[in-house]
mmCIF file of C-alpha atoms in Angstrom:
data_model
loop_
_atom_site.group_PDB
_atom_site.id
_atom_site.type_symbol
_atom_site.label_atom_id
_atom_site.label_comp_id
_atom_site.label_asym_id
_atom_site.label_seq_id
_atom_site.Cartn_x
_atom_site.Cartn_y
_atom_site.Cartn_z
ATOM 1 C CA MET A 10 81.627 80.675 99.338
ATOM 2 C CA ASP A 11 78.769 78.367 100.414
ATOM 3 C CA PHE A 12 78.138 77.354 96.794
ATOM 4 C CA LEU A 13 81.782 76.327 96.358
ATOM 5 C CA ILE A 14 81.825 74.472 99.671
ATOM 6 C CA GLY A 15 78.722 72.521 98.638
ATOM 7 C CA PHE A 16 80.170 71.789 95.195
ATOM 8 C CA ARG A 17 83.433 70.483 96.656
ATOM 9 C CA GLU A 18 81.652 68.317 99.220
ATOM 10 C CA ALA A 19 79.544 66.736 96.455
ATOM 11 C CA ALA A 20 82.710 66.098 94.424
ATOM 12 C CA ARG A 21 84.459 64.442 97.389
ATOM 13 C CA LYS A 22 81.528 62.229 98.261
ATOM 14 C CA GLN A 23 80.490 61.700 94.622
ATOM 15 C CA SER A 24 76.936 62.108 95.845
ATOM 16 C CA ILE A 25 74.707 65.164 96.223
ATOM 17 C CA ALA A 26 72.564 63.331 98.770
ATOM 18 C CA LYS A 27 75.526 62.418 100.983
ATOM 19 C CA ALA A 28 77.003 65.917 100.626
ATOM 20 C CA SER A 29 73.745 67.615 101.577
ATOM 21 C CA GLU A 30 73.461 65.362 104.623
ATOM 22 C CA ALA A 31 77.025 66.190 105.699
ATOM 23 C CA LEU A 32 76.386 69.938 105.267
ATOM 24 C CA HIS A 33 72.997 69.766 107.021
ATOM 25 C CA ILE A 34 71.105 71.275 104.103
ATOM 26 C CA SER A 35 68.415 69.795 101.887
ATOM 27 C CA HIS A 36 69.157 67.827 98.728
ATOM 28 C CA THR A 37 67.138 70.382 96.752
ATOM 29 C CA ALA A 38 69.084 73.350 98.162
ATOM 30 C CA LEU A 39 72.461 71.819 97.270
ATOM 31 C CA SER A 40 71.254 70.885 93.787
ATOM 32 C CA LYS A 41 70.197 74.517 93.233
ATOM 33 C CA GLN A 42 73.606 75.759 94.416
ATOM 34 C CA ILE A 43 75.399 73.491 91.941
ATOM 35 C CA LYS A 44 72.994 74.524 89.174
ATOM 36 C CA SER A 45 73.743 78.183 89.927
ATOM 37 C CA LEU A 46 77.474 77.537 89.594
ATOM 38 C CA GLU A 47 76.930 75.786 86.262
ATOM 39 C CA GLN A 48 74.894 78.736 85.000
ATOM 40 C CA ARG A 49 77.481 81.214 86.306
ATOM 41 C CA PHE A 50 80.350 79.559 84.404
ATOM 42 C CA ASP A 51 78.195 78.173 81.568
ATOM 43 C CA VAL A 52 79.597 74.663 82.002
ATOM 44 C CA GLN A 53 78.448 71.269 83.227
ATOM 45 C CA LEU A 54 80.177 70.356 86.514
ATOM 46 C CA PHE A 55 78.858 66.833 87.167
ATOM 47 C CA MET A 56 77.816 63.781 85.219
ATOM 48 C CA ARG A 57 75.298 61.473 86.784
ATOM 49 C CA THR A 58 76.353 57.823 87.274
ATOM 50 C CA ALA A 59 74.713 54.767 88.722
ATOM 51 C CA GLN A 60 76.616 55.371 91.959
ATOM 52 C CA GLY A 61 75.938 59.134 92.176
ATOM 53 C CA VAL A 62 77.796 61.959 90.425
ATOM 54 C CA LYS A 63 81.231 62.372 88.851
ATOM 55 C CA LEU A 64 83.149 65.529 87.966
ATOM 56 C CA THR A 65 83.349 66.562 84.335
ATOM 57 C CA ASP A 66 86.613 68.007 82.986
ATOM 58 C CA ALA A 67 85.263 71.495 83.710
ATOM 59 C CA GLY A 68 84.222 70.375 87.181
ATOM 60 C CA GLN A 69 87.710 68.999 87.822
ATOM 61 C CA ILE A 70 89.272 72.377 86.942
ATOM 62 C CA LEU A 71 86.879 74.227 89.279
ATOM 63 C CA TYR A 72 87.567 71.728 92.045
ATOM 64 C CA GLU A 73 91.347 72.153 91.720
ATOM 65 C CA ARG A 74 91.220 75.967 91.557
ATOM 66 C CA SER A 75 88.535 76.533 94.188
ATOM 67 C CA GLY A 76 90.573 75.009 97.018
ATOM 68 C CA ASP A 77 93.126 77.821 96.875
ATOM 69 C CA LEU A 78 90.335 80.376 96.565
ATOM 70 C CA LEU A 79 88.594 79.132 99.702
ATOM 71 C CA ASP A 80 91.923 79.137 101.583
ATOM 72 C CA GLN A 81 92.496 82.758 100.540
ATOM 73 C CA MET A 82 88.983 83.753 101.608
ATOM 74 C CA ALA A 83 89.526 82.092 104.999
ATOM 75 C CA ALA A 84 92.779 84.037 105.437
ATOM 76 C CA ILE A 85 91.056 87.303 104.509
ATOM 77 C CA THR A 86 88.228 86.578 106.956
ATOM 78 C CA SER A 87 90.758 85.913 109.717
ATOM 79 C CA SER A 88 92.650 89.147 108.935
ATOM 80 C CA LEU A 89 89.452 91.185 109.095
ATOM 81 C CA GLU A 90 88.301 89.644 112.380
ATOM 82 C CA PRO A 91 89.818 92.442 114.561
ATOM 83 C CA TYR A 92 87.723 94.989 112.642
ATOM 84 C CA LYS A 93 84.477 93.083 112.839
ATOM 85 C CA GLU A 94 81.614 95.240 114.076
ATOM 86 C CA TRP A 95 80.242 92.914 116.725
ATOM 87 C CA ARG A 96 77.387 94.612 118.520
ATOM 88 C CA HIS A 97 75.918 92.477 121.292
ATOM 89 C CA VAL A 98 78.425 91.973 124.097
ATOM 90 C CA ARG A 99 78.093 90.254 127.465
ATOM 91 C CA ILE A 100 80.337 91.672 130.187
ATOM 92 C CA GLY A 101 80.967 89.783 133.409
ATOM 93 C CA THR A 102 81.587 91.806 136.548
ATOM 94 C CA MET A 103 80.734 92.236 140.230
ATOM 95 C CA PRO A 104 77.912 94.425 141.609
ATOM 96 C CA ASP A 105 80.171 97.101 143.127
ATOM 97 C CA ILE A 106 82.283 97.415 139.980
ATOM 98 C CA ALA A 107 79.161 97.521 137.812
ATOM 99 C CA SER A 108 77.672 100.418 139.791
ATOM 100 C CA GLN A 109 80.924 102.341 140.273
ATOM 101 C CA TYR A 110 82.558 101.934 136.864
ATOM 102 C CA LEU A 111 80.351 100.359 134.223
ATOM 103 C CA LEU A 112 76.922 101.946 134.597
ATOM 104 C CA PRO A 113 78.210 105.475 133.871
ATOM 105 C CA TYR A 114 79.744 104.165 130.627
ATOM 106 C CA LEU A 115 76.770 102.177 129.340
ATOM 107 C CA GLN A 116 75.360 105.196 127.523
ATOM 108 C CA LYS A 117 78.704 105.738 125.807
ATOM 109 C CA LEU A 118 78.820 102.100 124.729
ATOM 110 C CA GLU A 119 75.248 102.272 123.440
ATOM 111 C CA LYS A 120 76.063 105.395 121.416
ATOM 112 C CA GLN A 121 78.764 103.353 119.722
ATOM 113 C CA GLY A 122 76.097 100.860 118.678
ATOM 114 C CA HIS A 123 76.774 98.184 121.293
ATOM 115 C CA ILE A 124 74.032 96.304 123.089
ATOM 116 C CA VAL A 125 75.582 95.553 126.480
ATOM 117 C CA GLU A 126 74.409 92.883 128.890
ATOM 118 C CA LEU A 127 75.997 92.898 132.340
ATOM 119 C CA VAL A 128 76.297 89.528 134.083
ATOM 120 C CA CYS A 129 77.136 89.921 137.780
ATOM 121 C CA ARG A 130 78.546 87.418 140.243
ATOM 122 C CA GLN A 131 79.327 87.927 143.924
ATOM 123 C CA SER A 132 82.941 86.721 143.924
ATOM 124 C CA THR A 133 85.816 87.537 141.608
ATOM 125 C CA ARG A 134 86.544 83.824 141.247
ATOM 126 C CA GLU A 135 83.044 83.250 139.833
ATOM 127 C CA VAL A 136 83.486 86.192 137.475
ATOM 128 C CA TYR A 137 86.750 84.795 136.105
ATOM 129 C CA ARG A 138 85.136 81.392 135.592
ATOM 130 C CA MET A 139 82.443 82.933 133.376
ATOM 131 C CA LEU A 140 85.061 84.060 130.863
ATOM 132 C CA PHE A 141 86.696 80.634 130.538
ATOM 133 C CA ASP A 142 83.305 78.891 130.397
ATOM 134 C CA GLY A 143 82.223 81.130 127.511
ATOM 135 C CA GLU A 144 79.329 82.752 129.406
ATOM 136 C CA VAL A 145 80.699 86.230 128.672
ATOM 137 C CA GLU A 146 82.999 87.775 126.052
ATOM 138 C CA LEU A 147 84.641 90.230 128.427
ATOM 139 C CA LEU A 148 85.272 90.877 132.095
ATOM 140 C CA VAL A 149 85.613 94.128 133.981
ATOM 141 C CA ALA A 150 87.055 93.004 137.284
ATOM 142 C CA GLU A 151 89.931 93.324 139.707
ATOM 143 C CA ARG A 152 93.267 92.517 138.119
ATOM 144 C CA ALA A 153 94.773 89.141 138.976
ATOM 145 C CA SER A 154 97.278 86.714 137.498
ATOM 146 C CA MET A 155 95.715 85.106 134.442
ATOM 147 C CA HIS A 156 96.618 82.590 131.746
ATOM 148 C CA PRO A 157 98.803 84.118 128.972
ATOM 149 C CA SER A 158 95.940 83.570 126.502
ATOM 150 C CA VAL A 159 93.865 86.237 128.294
ATOM 151 C CA TRP A 160 94.337 89.818 127.135
ATOM 152 C CA MET A 161 94.237 92.442 129.926
ATOM 153 C CA GLY A 162 94.009 96.226 129.876
ATOM 154 C CA ASP A 163 94.069 98.311 133.071
ATOM 155 C CA LEU A 164 91.308 100.862 133.556
ATOM 156 C CA HIS A 165 91.672 102.320 137.029
ATOM 157 C CA HIS A 166 93.715 102.175 140.232
ATOM 158 C CA GLU A 167 92.299 102.968 143.661
ATOM 159 C CA PRO A 168 93.747 102.770 147.175
ATOM 160 C CA LEU A 169 92.665 100.308 149.817
ATOM 161 C CA ILE A 170 91.139 101.877 152.918
ATOM 162 C CA ALA A 171 90.891 100.565 156.486
ATOM 163 C CA VAL A 172 87.432 100.902 158.051
ATOM 164 C CA MET A 173 86.788 100.847 161.811
ATOM 165 C CA THR A 174 84.448 102.279 164.438
ATOM 166 C CA VAL A 175 84.862 105.900 165.555
ATOM 167 C CA ASP A 176 86.030 104.820 169.015
ATOM 168 C CA HIS A 177 88.819 102.583 167.690
ATOM 169 C CA PRO A 178 92.319 103.701 168.847
ATOM 170 C CA PHE A 179 93.472 104.008 165.209
ATOM 171 C CA ALA A 180 90.482 106.154 164.180
ATOM 172 C CA VAL A 181 92.373 109.405 164.825
ATOM 173 C CA GLN A 182 95.380 108.473 162.688
ATOM 174 C CA SER A 183 95.982 109.859 159.203
ATOM 175 C CA LYS A 184 97.405 106.520 157.994
ATOM 176 C CA ILE A 185 97.767 102.925 159.178
ATOM 177 C CA THR A 186 100.851 100.823 158.535
ATOM 178 C CA LEU A 187 100.646 97.116 157.766
ATOM 179 C CA SER A 188 102.393 96.421 161.058
ATOM 180 C CA GLU A 189 99.643 98.274 162.908
ATOM 181 C CA LEU A 190 96.971 96.541 160.850
ATOM 182 C CA GLY A 191 98.529 93.174 161.617
ATOM 183 C CA SER A 192 98.149 93.806 165.329
ATOM 184 C CA GLN A 193 94.366 94.071 164.972
ATOM 185 C CA PRO A 194 91.635 91.449 164.452
ATOM 186 C CA LEU A 195 90.473 91.650 160.839
ATOM 187 C CA ILE A 196 87.002 91.272 159.381
ATOM 188 C CA LEU A 197 87.357 90.053 155.792
ATOM 189 C CA TYR A 198 85.381 88.329 153.090
ATOM 190 C CA VAL A 199 85.870 84.583 152.700
ATOM 191 C CA ASP A 200 88.725 83.136 150.666
ATOM 192 C CA GLY A 201 88.284 84.024 146.984
ATOM 193 C CA CYS A 202 88.097 87.763 147.608
ATOM 194 C CA THR A 203 90.836 89.609 145.704
ATOM 195 C CA ILE A 204 91.221 92.227 148.453
ATOM 196 C CA ARG A 205 91.886 89.460 150.944
ATOM 197 C CA ALA A 206 94.355 87.893 148.510
ATOM 198 C CA LYS A 207 96.075 91.245 148.103
ATOM 199 C CA LEU A 208 96.400 91.699 151.873
ATOM 200 C CA THR A 209 97.684 88.155 152.271
ATOM 201 C CA SER A 210 100.388 88.856 149.688
ATOM 202 C CA LEU A 211 101.370 92.165 151.309
ATOM 203 C CA PHE A 212 101.579 90.661 154.791
ATOM 204 C CA ALA A 213 103.582 87.684 153.500
ATOM 205 C CA SER A 214 106.072 89.970 151.724
ATOM 206 C CA MET A 215 106.762 91.686 155.051
ATOM 207 C CA ASN A 216 106.709 88.467 157.128
ATOM 208 C CA LEU A 217 103.821 89.819 159.173
ATOM 209 C CA PRO A 218 100.968 87.794 160.716
ATOM 210 C CA MET A 219 97.402 88.436 159.620
ATOM 211 C CA ARG A 220 94.795 87.956 162.348
ATOM 212 C CA ILE A 221 91.446 87.160 160.742
ATOM 213 C CA LYS A 222 88.721 87.446 163.367
ATOM 214 C CA THR A 223 85.587 87.129 161.199
ATOM 215 C CA GLU A 224 84.949 85.800 157.690
ATOM 216 C CA VAL A 225 81.955 87.326 155.911
ATOM 217 C CA ARG A 226 80.168 85.668 152.975
ATOM 218 C CA PHE A 227 79.982 87.610 149.726
ATOM 219 C CA HIS A 228 76.243 88.235 149.864
ATOM 220 C CA GLU A 229 76.520 89.854 153.295
ATOM 221 C CA VAL A 230 77.354 93.500 154.068
ATOM 222 C CA ILE A 231 80.772 93.565 155.668
ATOM 223 C CA LEU A 232 80.436 97.129 157.031
ATOM 224 C CA GLY A 233 77.594 95.935 159.263
ATOM 225 C CA TYR A 234 79.971 93.516 160.940
ATOM 226 C CA VAL A 235 82.526 96.285 161.494
ATOM 227 C CA GLU A 236 79.947 98.692 162.897
ATOM 228 C CA HIS A 237 78.869 96.194 165.534
ATOM 229 C CA SER A 238 82.393 95.057 166.339
ATOM 230 C CA SER A 239 84.189 96.478 169.328
ATOM 231 C CA GLU A 240 87.647 96.191 167.784
ATOM 232 C CA GLY A 241 87.643 94.598 164.322
ATOM 233 C CA ILE A 242 88.910 96.380 161.193
ATOM 234 C CA THR A 243 88.141 95.664 157.547
ATOM 235 C CA VAL A 244 89.858 96.799 154.363
ATOM 236 C CA LEU A 245 87.936 97.866 151.269
ATOM 237 C CA PRO A 246 88.569 99.765 148.019
ATOM 238 C CA GLN A 247 88.106 103.523 148.306
ATOM 239 C CA ALA A 248 85.054 103.551 146.035
ATOM 240 C CA SER A 249 83.270 101.123 148.355
ATOM 241 C CA VAL A 250 83.452 103.420 151.386
ATOM 242 C CA THR A 251 82.160 106.720 150.013
ATOM 243 C CA ARG A 252 78.928 106.338 151.962
ATOM 244 C CA ILE A 253 79.253 104.830 155.403
ATOM 245 C CA SER A 254 77.583 105.058 158.787
ATOM 246 C CA ASP A 255 78.417 107.919 161.163
ATOM 247 C CA ARG A 256 79.727 105.249 163.521
ATOM 248 C CA LEU A 257 82.507 104.328 161.109
ATOM 249 C CA VAL A 258 85.668 106.080 159.943
ATOM 250 C CA THR A 259 88.104 105.388 157.123
ATOM 251 C CA VAL A 260 91.904 105.578 157.272
ATOM 252 C CA PRO A 261 94.227 104.970 154.268
ATOM 253 C CA LEU A 262 96.805 102.193 154.406
ATOM 254 C CA ASP A 263 100.409 103.382 154.421
ATOM 255 C CA HIS A 264 101.849 101.139 151.701
ATOM 256 C CA PRO A 265 102.453 101.918 147.987
ATOM 257 C CA ASP A 266 101.019 98.573 146.852
ATOM 258 C CA ALA A 267 97.883 98.785 148.990
ATOM 259 C CA ARG A 268 95.570 99.377 146.043
ATOM 260 C CA ARG A 269 93.421 97.476 143.601
ATOM 261 C CA THR A 270 93.396 97.686 139.820
ATOM 262 C CA ILE A 271 90.253 97.386 137.703
ATOM 263 C CA SER A 272 90.973 95.813 134.320
ATOM 264 C CA VAL A 273 89.295 94.558 131.167
ATOM 265 C CA PHE A 274 89.872 90.864 130.400
ATOM 266 C CA SER A 275 89.105 89.049 127.164
ATOM 267 C CA LEU A 276 90.113 85.917 125.289
ATOM 268 C CA SER A 277 89.891 88.085 122.144
ATOM 269 C CA ARG A 278 92.463 90.877 122.050
ATOM 270 C CA SER A 279 90.486 92.847 119.453
ATOM 271 C CA LYS A 280 87.286 92.801 121.507
ATOM 272 C CA GLY A 281 89.120 93.551 124.727
ATOM 273 C CA GLU A 282 90.995 96.507 123.277
ATOM 274 C CA LYS A 283 87.860 97.938 121.702
ATOM 275 C CA ILE A 284 85.904 97.996 124.958
ATOM 276 C CA TRP A 285 88.993 99.084 126.906
ATOM 277 C CA ARG A 286 89.381 102.148 124.670
ATOM 278 C CA LEU A 287 85.721 103.058 125.154
ATOM 279 C CA LEU A 288 85.940 102.721 128.940
ATOM 280 C CA SER A 289 89.333 104.399 129.396
#
């Protein structure tokens, strides 16, 4: 392949020096490639001229036939791309998702021959940006509306849970409706949090107000704010509230869409599906 590419570039430019410069290889290396082709076919491909080189009749035949060959090889390479055994993969995610979902699977991925590097960011928005900026090949993050060019595969669904102090009036309930939640001051992460976006959508669909009392930055522990609040409630995924203070209680939200979905995202369908199958 490389030998034919070098040969064709020299034929187009009628100069081995100019062709080697365009291909970013040395003059000597390109000359050896052309010599190897001549030995392989037992023909002379170029004649030297005062201006550079010129194709012989044999060289003209190889030039005409090799174009189709290179096109066919490019098509074959493209067709085989989904089966390519890429090994080193960078996965973008958030700290809680990494610890709850990805770390238990790292050994499985390594057994399949993958070298996995996790790249964590504090907000989902930052995680999504990494994929489009080319910093990572894949994301494992909360599902959200994405550009049609992004392949997505769902991994896991989990309910959203209200968290409050033990002396809160709702602490004794088995479930909390959105209407009840809307009557309370909320403690939520700043804009950009997918849980907040989910709640905003749910409240809007029911024409309910959402009273945000406190906004917490992503690097801060939101449960600490709830524990020291006399009345505020927060909402978190179930996996995030498995270990909480004795001063806090959890109550499920009474709504079928009050849940989050963890998904795999990739600009390459083949890569996304491969990791999705290993994690599912």
